[in-house]
Structures are given as structure tokens and as C-alpha cells.
Amino acid sequence: MSGIRVMAEALEIKLEDTREWLEQETISVVVPLKAEGRRLLDDVKAKLNDVLETSDKLLDAAERKIAKGSRKTYRRAKVMYKLARNISEIIDEVTIPDEISQETLHTLCEELGKTLTKVGRERWKWFPVISPYFIMDRRRFDVALKRAMDSLEEIRSFSSDKYTKAKAVEDAFSTIDKLHESLSELDKVEKHKKKTELRRGVLEKKIEENRQKITAIQGQSEIVELAQINEKVEELKKKVKHSLRYLQKPFLKFQSLVLSSSYSLFLDETKKLNEYLSNSFEAFATEEKGYPMLKRILQKMDDAMAQGKLKLKKSRLRKAKDQADDILHKNALLSLHQSCKEALSKKQQLSTSGIITKSRNELAQLQKNLRDLQKRKELLDSRGTVLEKKIKENFEKIEDQKRELEKIILELTNNKVQVLL
């Protein structure tokens, strides 16, 4: 065989040539064992036929006695007739295999053992009922049953003792088949992984293209300017919130008073009060110069406190009055108000420009596409991890099977062999 190389330490044999080589190496052991196994199977078959034959004779003898109608033997003949028929049916269920292998021998021993045990139980149960009649027929049956049991013990002993070398060869062949299956499975998984990696590469390219387009749009002067003004707006929001921090709780209590009709405000004042509680920056930035609405709200809130309708804790009241006084009489927020108005106006101007609207739509679509692509890539990454694990497990299984095969071959042939995959 061209797939065999003799090395200094071991024979190197390709996996596809291993079965044929091993068959040749073990033929002198396996063939005689198979022949002996066949002889034992034929013997079992013959012994079972003898049991069937003696059972048929029991049946014939019973029929003759039944036909005579003797009161002495009629009932016993009926029992024997039923027994013989049952035994024949039980024996007929046994299948003698055509192929000799450890599996077929083991299966036969298991099934035949159960069958003969069942026949023995029937015999033990009914022969005392039939006694003392049909003595010769019963003796012939007992002899046939004993010989069948002896034949079973012989093949059972052969299967568990002599046949072990042939079983080792069968195990080697089974391991060869498993190796082929494992290699085929590994090949399929590796091809699947390769396809996954190709798809992953395509996705990575698309993701990079999307990112470049997003960067290009974000780099446009109008977009950059809008981003800068948005940052400024965020800073101003914090400043407004800080500048009105001691008025938030009073505003909330004042709103409750107004809603409960305990204190009256004009509709525009009520609306502005709600705005200061929900979005203080926009409420402040949309005020006219000098923020008159805020001042009116503060004045009326001060009136409500003077009337005892709006009550605050002493420490909270002092801080609120100080902050309100700064706004009403010291114009503490003039500079901040001007900055807020300018920032909001610039943001609105940029946000409604045609270039920004178009760029924003393009950017939103690109970002959506990017998220979709990244999700698909994550799925492929996850699948790739699973496939990588499967490949590793397959390699380990193949190595285990290869070592097992080489070990069996060494024990069978006394040859150190390296199986080439």
C-alpha cells in the first residue's frame, strides 16, 4: 500500500489505508475466531431446533391423548398441548445473526438467555401438573433444553473470552469510522467558519465606509458650528439652573397654589412658571429683555408669601428671597440672559438651515445603518466564537480517537503505528 512508510521509530500509515492494513495484519487471528463463532452459532441453532422438535413431539403426544378422550389424561394433555405451543412460539422469536461480531454475539446471548429462562419457567410451572404422564416425551424435552443451555453457555464464554481479540479489531474499525466522521465534521465546521469570516470582512468594510461618511458629515463647518453651539447651550443650561437653584422649590409650591386656585396668575404667567419648572433654560432664553415675566412671577410669589399662602422653611425662605432680590433689584442675570438668547437664536438658526437639515437626515440614516451593521457583526462574532470552540473540541476529539486507534493497533499487532490524518 502506497500510504505506508516505515520510519525508524514507527510505521506511518494514512488513515484511509489503515483498515486494509489492519485487516491483513490480524487476518490470522480474526478469521479462525469468526469461523469458531459461526460454528457455535450453528450449534446454537441446531440445539434450538432440537428443543422445537421435542416441543413438537410433546404437542403430537398431547393431541393423541386429547383425541382418545381418556378422563385420566385429558386435562393433563390439554395442559401439555398449551405448554408445547407456548414453548414453540417463544423459541420462534429467537433470531440467529448472519454476521459474527461482538455486538451480535452479545445481543444473541442476552436474548437467548432471556428466552431459555422463560422456557425453563414454563417447564417448571407445568411439568409437575402433567406428571406422571408423558414421561419419555418430557425427558427428551429436558435433555434438549439442557443441551441448548449448555450451547448458550459455550457461546457466552467464547464471546467474553476468546473473542476479545476480534472485538479489539472491531473496536479499531469502529474508531477508524469515527475518525472519518470527526474529520468530516471538522471540515464542515471549518468551511462554515471561513464563510463567516468572509461575511465578517465584508461587514467590517461597510462599517468603516459608514464611519468615514459620518466623520465627513460631522466635519462640515455648519455641523461643527452647531455642535459647538450645542455645547455652549449645555453650559448655559447649567448656569441657569445654578442661578435659579434656590427658587426651584418655591416655584414648585407656587405652582401648586396656582393649580389649586389658592392664588391667581395670568395665563401667560402660569405658562411661563410651568416652563421654568420643566425647562428653565428655554423659559429664561425666550424672555424679553430684562426678563419681565420672571420678575412678575417673583413679585407675585413674594406677595403670596406675604399673605401667608406660600410657606417655606426659614433657611429655604432666606435663600430664595436673596436670590429673588438679586434678580429683581440688582439685575444679576442680565449678562447670562443675553448669552442665553444669543445661543438659543443661533441654535435655532443653524438647526433650521437647509444644509443642516439635509446633513442631519443623512447623518441619522448613516448612524442607523452603522448600528444595524454593528449588530450583524456582533452576531457573526458570536457565531465565530462558537465555531472556534467547536473546531477546538473537534481537534481534541480527533486527537483522542487517533491515540486510541494507535494504542489498539499496538496491542493487536505489536507494531508502533502513527496514523496520518
Tab-separated table of C-alpha atoms in Angstrom, residues 104-411:
chain	number	residue	atom	x	y	z
A	104	THR	CA	-24.289	-9.617	17.514
A	105	LEU	CA	-22.871	-12.232	19.902
A	106	HIS	CA	-23.691	-10.098	22.942
A	107	THR	CA	-27.222	-9.406	21.680
A	108	LEU	CA	-27.808	-13.100	20.971
A	109	CYS	CA	-26.557	-14.133	24.420
A	110	GLU	CA	-28.845	-11.577	26.077
A	111	GLU	CA	-31.940	-12.511	24.065
A	112	LEU	CA	-31.329	-16.265	24.118
A	113	GLY	CA	-30.623	-16.188	27.851
A	114	LYS	CA	-33.986	-14.499	28.455
A	115	THR	CA	-35.730	-16.936	26.092
A	116	LEU	CA	-34.352	-20.095	27.702
A	117	THR	CA	-35.054	-18.711	31.179
A	118	LYS	CA	-38.642	-18.092	30.119
A	119	VAL	CA	-38.915	-21.629	28.686
A	120	GLY	CA	-37.429	-23.022	31.907
A	121	ARG	CA	-40.018	-21.169	33.992
A	122	GLU	CA	-42.840	-22.587	31.858
A	123	ARG	CA	-41.402	-26.091	32.198
A	124	TRP	CA	-41.002	-25.753	35.982
A	125	LYS	CA	-44.548	-24.449	36.313
A	126	TRP	CA	-46.389	-27.064	34.206
A	127	PHE	CA	-44.385	-30.294	34.176
A	128	PRO	CA	-45.435	-31.170	37.786
A	129	VAL	CA	-49.057	-30.726	36.686
A	130	ILE	CA	-48.562	-33.141	33.757
A	131	SER	CA	-46.650	-35.728	35.846
A	132	PRO	CA	-46.608	-38.735	35.883
A	133	TYR	CA	-47.818	-38.892	32.252
A	134	PHE	CA	-45.780	-38.293	29.053
A	135	ILE	CA	-42.612	-39.188	30.972
A	136	MET	CA	-40.481	-40.127	27.915
A	137	ASP	CA	-41.550	-37.029	25.976
A	138	ARG	CA	-40.761	-34.830	28.950
A	139	ARG	CA	-37.336	-36.432	29.417
A	140	ARG	CA	-36.464	-35.874	25.762
A	141	PHE	CA	-37.504	-32.218	26.110
A	142	ASP	CA	-35.400	-31.778	29.282
A	143	VAL	CA	-32.345	-33.219	27.529
A	144	ALA	CA	-32.829	-30.888	24.521
A	145	LEU	CA	-33.342	-27.858	26.778
A	146	LYS	CA	-30.209	-28.710	28.799
A	147	ARG	CA	-28.149	-29.015	25.612
A	148	ALA	CA	-29.460	-25.640	24.395
A	149	MET	CA	-28.484	-24.059	27.712
A	150	ASP	CA	-25.019	-25.646	27.516
A	151	SER	CA	-24.638	-24.315	23.972
A	152	LEU	CA	-25.603	-20.835	25.205
A	153	GLU	CA	-23.009	-21.009	27.979
A	154	GLU	CA	-20.374	-22.072	25.453
A	155	ILE	CA	-21.060	-19.149	23.123
A	156	ARG	CA	-21.294	-16.773	26.093
A	157	SER	CA	-17.873	-17.936	27.291
A	158	PHE	CA	-16.482	-17.593	23.765
A	159	SER	CA	-17.885	-14.067	23.436
A	160	SER	CA	-16.447	-12.838	26.730
A	161	ASP	CA	-13.087	-14.633	26.497
A	162	LYS	CA	-11.735	-15.931	23.201
A	163	TYR	CA	-13.449	-13.358	21.010
A	164	THR	CA	-11.879	-10.356	22.794
A	165	LYS	CA	-9.046	-10.122	20.208
A	166	ALA	CA	-11.534	-9.985	17.368
A	167	LYS	CA	-13.526	-7.439	19.370
A	168	ALA	CA	-10.395	-5.279	19.641
A	169	VAL	CA	-10.120	-5.367	15.842
A	170	GLU	CA	-13.792	-4.397	15.569
A	171	ASP	CA	-13.166	-1.560	18.037
A	172	ALA	CA	-10.283	-0.386	15.867
A	173	PHE	CA	-12.500	-0.414	12.770
A	174	SER	CA	-15.184	1.465	14.706
A	175	THR	CA	-12.606	4.054	15.793
A	176	ILE	CA	-11.462	4.416	12.169
A	177	ASP	CA	-15.072	5.116	11.150
A	178	LYS	CA	-15.451	7.616	13.993
A	179	LEU	CA	-12.237	9.339	12.920
A	180	HIS	CA	-13.552	9.714	9.373
A	181	GLU	CA	-16.813	11.155	10.756
A	182	SER	CA	-14.944	13.550	13.056
A	183	LEU	CA	-12.695	14.735	10.219
A	184	SER	CA	-15.733	15.270	8.006
A	185	GLU	CA	-17.443	17.246	10.774
A	186	LEU	CA	-14.280	19.307	11.308
A	187	ASP	CA	-14.115	20.072	7.589
A	188	LYS	CA	-17.751	21.259	7.601
A	189	VAL	CA	-17.222	23.477	10.652
A	190	GLU	CA	-14.020	24.983	9.202
A	191	LYS	CA	-15.794	25.772	5.909
A	192	HIS	CA	-18.639	27.360	7.862
A	193	LYS	CA	-16.141	29.423	9.850
A	194	LYS	CA	-14.396	30.531	6.658
A	195	LYS	CA	-17.720	31.738	5.198
A	196	THR	CA	-18.456	33.543	8.468
A	197	GLU	CA	-15.054	35.270	8.360
A	198	LEU	CA	-15.633	36.368	4.749
A	199	ARG	CA	-19.015	37.846	5.675
A	200	ARG	CA	-17.418	39.476	8.710
A	201	GLY	CA	-14.765	41.056	6.473
A	202	VAL	CA	-17.443	42.495	4.166
A	203	LEU	CA	-19.309	43.924	7.172
A	204	GLU	CA	-16.139	45.468	8.618
A	205	LYS	CA	-15.503	47.190	5.281
A	206	LYS	CA	-19.062	48.568	5.221
A	207	ILE	CA	-18.766	49.706	8.845
A	208	GLU	CA	-15.539	51.564	8.065
A	209	GLU	CA	-17.125	53.208	4.996
A	210	ASN	CA	-20.097	54.309	7.119
A	211	ARG	CA	-17.834	55.741	9.784
A	212	GLN	CA	-15.864	57.696	7.197
A	213	LYS	CA	-19.089	59.173	5.785
A	214	ILE	CA	-20.270	60.071	9.305
A	215	THR	CA	-16.906	61.728	10.044
A	216	ALA	CA	-17.096	63.664	6.765
A	217	ILE	CA	-20.573	64.992	7.582
A	218	GLN	CA	-19.605	65.810	11.157
A	219	GLY	CA	-16.606	67.711	9.778
A	220	GLN	CA	-18.743	70.135	7.741
A	221	SER	CA	-18.393	73.718	9.034
A	222	GLU	CA	-22.114	74.100	9.728
A	223	ILE	CA	-22.238	70.806	11.657
A	224	VAL	CA	-19.142	71.748	13.619
A	225	GLU	CA	-20.647	75.143	14.425
A	226	LEU	CA	-23.927	73.524	15.517
A	227	ALA	CA	-22.033	71.087	17.722
A	228	GLN	CA	-20.153	73.996	19.293
A	229	ILE	CA	-23.319	75.981	19.930
A	230	ASN	CA	-24.950	72.865	21.423
A	231	GLU	CA	-22.028	72.575	23.815
A	232	LYS	CA	-22.444	76.244	24.736
A	233	VAL	CA	-26.184	75.712	25.295
A	234	GLU	CA	-25.422	72.824	27.652
A	235	GLU	CA	-23.035	75.027	29.634
A	236	LEU	CA	-25.628	77.817	29.804
A	237	LYS	CA	-28.296	75.356	30.977
A	238	LYS	CA	-26.100	74.503	33.939
A	239	LYS	CA	-25.546	78.200	34.706
A	240	VAL	CA	-29.271	78.986	34.549
A	241	LYS	CA	-30.062	76.034	36.771
A	242	HIS	CA	-27.407	77.181	39.241
A	243	SER	CA	-28.638	80.780	39.176
A	244	LEU	CA	-32.217	79.695	39.935
A	245	ARG	CA	-31.349	76.814	42.249
A	246	TYR	CA	-32.929	78.357	45.391
A	247	LEU	CA	-36.131	79.197	43.511
A	248	GLN	CA	-36.971	75.700	42.274
A	249	LYS	CA	-38.714	74.562	45.473
A	250	PRO	CA	-40.644	77.851	45.879
A	251	PHE	CA	-41.652	77.681	42.189
A	252	LEU	CA	-42.973	74.153	42.720
A	253	LYS	CA	-45.021	75.186	45.770
A	254	PHE	CA	-46.231	78.314	43.983
A	255	GLN	CA	-47.361	76.189	41.016
A	256	SER	CA	-49.392	74.007	43.413
A	257	LEU	CA	-51.040	77.135	44.842
A	258	VAL	CA	-51.960	78.356	41.362
A	259	LEU	CA	-53.298	74.973	40.243
A	260	SER	CA	-55.416	74.702	43.395
A	261	SER	CA	-56.824	78.211	42.742
A	262	SER	CA	-55.409	79.420	46.055
A	263	TYR	CA	-53.585	82.167	44.175
A	264	SER	CA	-54.297	83.690	40.758
A	265	LEU	CA	-51.847	84.277	37.889
A	266	PHE	CA	-52.490	85.426	34.369
A	267	LEU	CA	-52.479	82.646	31.780
A	268	ASP	CA	-49.137	83.702	30.246
A	269	GLU	CA	-47.587	83.884	33.722
A	270	THR	CA	-48.856	80.403	34.597
A	271	LYS	CA	-47.453	79.064	31.329
A	272	LYS	CA	-44.058	80.674	31.951
A	273	LEU	CA	-43.968	79.339	35.535
A	274	ASN	CA	-44.539	75.826	34.168
A	275	GLU	CA	-41.730	76.391	31.644
A	276	TYR	CA	-39.303	77.449	34.383
A	277	LEU	CA	-40.033	74.185	36.180
A	278	SER	CA	-39.787	71.941	33.101
A	279	ASN	CA	-37.003	73.656	31.089
A	280	SER	CA	-35.528	76.641	32.884
A	281	PHE	CA	-33.031	77.433	30.090
A	282	GLU	CA	-35.644	77.801	27.343
A	283	ALA	CA	-38.012	79.642	29.683
A	284	PHE	CA	-35.222	82.106	30.519
A	285	ALA	CA	-33.815	82.412	26.970
A	286	THR	CA	-37.240	83.185	25.459
A	287	GLU	CA	-37.880	86.038	27.907
A	288	GLU	CA	-37.927	89.608	26.606
A	289	LYS	CA	-35.034	91.889	27.524
A	290	GLY	CA	-34.882	92.299	31.275
A	291	TYR	CA	-36.834	89.005	31.722
A	292	PRO	CA	-40.083	90.728	32.786
A	293	MET	CA	-42.116	87.515	33.123
A	294	LEU	CA	-39.645	86.079	35.617
A	295	LYS	CA	-39.747	89.304	37.615
A	296	ARG	CA	-43.559	89.339	37.659
A	297	ILE	CA	-43.641	85.738	38.848
A	298	LEU	CA	-41.124	86.545	41.594
A	299	GLN	CA	-43.088	89.605	42.690
A	300	LYS	CA	-46.358	87.650	42.871
A	301	MET	CA	-44.613	84.803	44.649
A	302	ASP	CA	-43.346	87.351	47.196
A	303	ASP	CA	-46.917	88.610	47.561
A	304	ALA	CA	-48.167	85.065	48.196
A	305	MET	CA	-45.537	84.675	50.907
A	306	ALA	CA	-46.533	87.987	52.439
A	307	GLN	CA	-50.169	86.801	52.541
A	308	GLY	CA	-49.045	83.619	54.250
A	309	LYS	CA	-50.285	81.465	51.398
A	310	LEU	CA	-46.821	80.310	50.355
A	311	LYS	CA	-44.833	78.942	53.261
A	312	LEU	CA	-41.195	77.827	53.239
A	313	LYS	CA	-38.724	76.689	55.838
A	314	LYS	CA	-36.736	79.558	57.313
A	315	SER	CA	-33.408	78.587	55.728
A	316	ARG	CA	-35.001	77.931	52.345
A	317	LEU	CA	-37.022	81.166	52.561
A	318	ARG	CA	-33.914	83.286	53.215
A	319	LYS	CA	-32.012	81.815	50.275
A	320	ALA	CA	-34.994	82.194	47.949
A	321	LYS	CA	-35.533	85.836	48.988
A	322	ASP	CA	-31.829	86.654	48.484
A	323	GLN	CA	-31.831	85.118	45.000
A	324	ALA	CA	-35.106	86.833	44.076
A	325	ASP	CA	-33.756	90.160	45.361
A	326	ASP	CA	-30.639	89.830	43.169
A	327	ILE	CA	-32.848	89.198	40.117
A	328	LEU	CA	-35.424	91.912	40.847
A	329	HIS	CA	-33.238	94.742	42.067
A	330	LYS	CA	-29.630	94.051	41.075
A	331	ASN	CA	-30.080	92.754	37.501
A	332	ALA	CA	-27.830	89.816	38.429
A	333	LEU	CA	-28.856	87.790	35.380
A	334	LEU	CA	-28.612	90.389	32.604
A	335	SER	CA	-25.356	89.107	31.122
A	336	LEU	CA	-26.441	85.454	31.410
A	337	HIS	CA	-29.803	86.286	29.815
A	338	GLN	CA	-28.132	87.932	26.821
A	339	SER	CA	-25.837	84.915	26.334
A	340	CYS	CA	-28.792	82.516	26.534
A	341	LYS	CA	-30.848	84.499	23.995
A	342	GLU	CA	-27.938	84.643	21.543
A	343	ALA	CA	-27.107	80.949	21.931
A	344	LEU	CA	-30.724	79.826	21.503
A	345	SER	CA	-31.197	82.090	18.485
A	346	LYS	CA	-28.021	80.784	16.846
A	347	LYS	CA	-29.017	77.182	17.553
A	348	GLN	CA	-32.468	77.688	16.041
A	349	GLN	CA	-30.975	79.436	13.020
A	350	LEU	CA	-28.481	76.655	12.362
A	351	SER	CA	-30.975	73.869	13.113
A	352	THR	CA	-33.446	75.136	10.512
A	353	SER	CA	-30.925	75.751	7.717
A	354	GLY	CA	-31.271	73.566	4.613
A	355	ILE	CA	-27.694	72.274	4.798
A	356	ILE	CA	-28.061	71.257	8.440
A	357	THR	CA	-31.436	69.581	7.817
A	358	LYS	CA	-30.037	67.591	4.899
A	359	SER	CA	-26.863	66.685	6.784
A	360	ARG	CA	-28.832	65.741	9.881
A	361	ASN	CA	-31.078	63.400	7.864
A	362	GLU	CA	-28.065	61.838	6.161
A	363	LEU	CA	-26.291	61.509	9.489
A	364	ALA	CA	-29.321	59.886	11.147
A	365	GLN	CA	-29.598	57.352	8.313
A	366	LEU	CA	-25.875	56.608	8.384
A	367	GLN	CA	-25.917	56.150	12.159
A	368	LYS	CA	-28.910	53.810	11.868
A	369	ASN	CA	-27.090	51.837	9.161
A	370	LEU	CA	-23.989	51.736	11.358
A	371	ARG	CA	-25.958	50.345	14.319
A	372	ASP	CA	-27.522	47.681	12.090
A	373	LEU	CA	-24.129	46.721	10.659
A	374	GLN	CA	-22.581	46.550	14.132
A	375	LYS	CA	-25.400	44.294	15.366
A	376	ARG	CA	-24.874	41.961	12.401
A	377	LYS	CA	-21.139	41.961	13.090
A	378	GLU	CA	-21.760	41.135	16.766
A	379	LEU	CA	-23.887	38.160	15.697
A	380	LEU	CA	-21.139	36.975	13.351
A	381	ASP	CA	-18.523	37.478	16.084
A	382	SER	CA	-20.645	35.390	18.444
A	383	ARG	CA	-21.119	32.709	15.798
A	384	GLY	CA	-17.395	32.776	15.055
A	385	THR	CA	-16.622	32.206	18.752
A	386	VAL	CA	-18.995	29.217	18.829
A	387	LEU	CA	-17.432	27.778	15.664
A	388	GLU	CA	-13.923	28.318	17.050
A	389	LYS	CA	-14.937	26.372	20.157
A	390	LYS	CA	-16.390	23.588	18.004
A	391	ILE	CA	-13.192	23.404	15.953
A	392	LYS	CA	-11.111	23.142	19.123
A	393	GLU	CA	-13.405	20.421	20.504
A	394	ASN	CA	-13.222	18.531	17.198
A	395	PHE	CA	-9.427	18.701	17.156
A	396	GLU	CA	-9.314	17.350	20.710
A	397	LYS	CA	-11.771	14.560	19.849
A	398	ILE	CA	-9.779	13.630	16.736
A	399	GLU	CA	-6.539	13.506	18.723
A	400	ASP	CA	-8.183	11.302	21.379
A	401	GLN	CA	-9.575	8.941	18.716
A	402	LYS	CA	-6.221	8.833	16.912
A	403	ARG	CA	-4.367	7.972	20.133
A	404	GLU	CA	-6.959	5.309	20.962
A	405	LEU	CA	-6.599	3.759	17.487
A	406	GLU	CA	-2.800	3.714	17.682
A	407	LYS	CA	-2.999	2.118	21.143
A	408	ILE	CA	-5.359	-0.640	19.912
A	409	ILE	CA	-3.118	-1.320	16.890
A	410	LEU	CA	-0.060	-1.614	19.149
A	411	GLU	CA	-1.850	-4.098	21.417
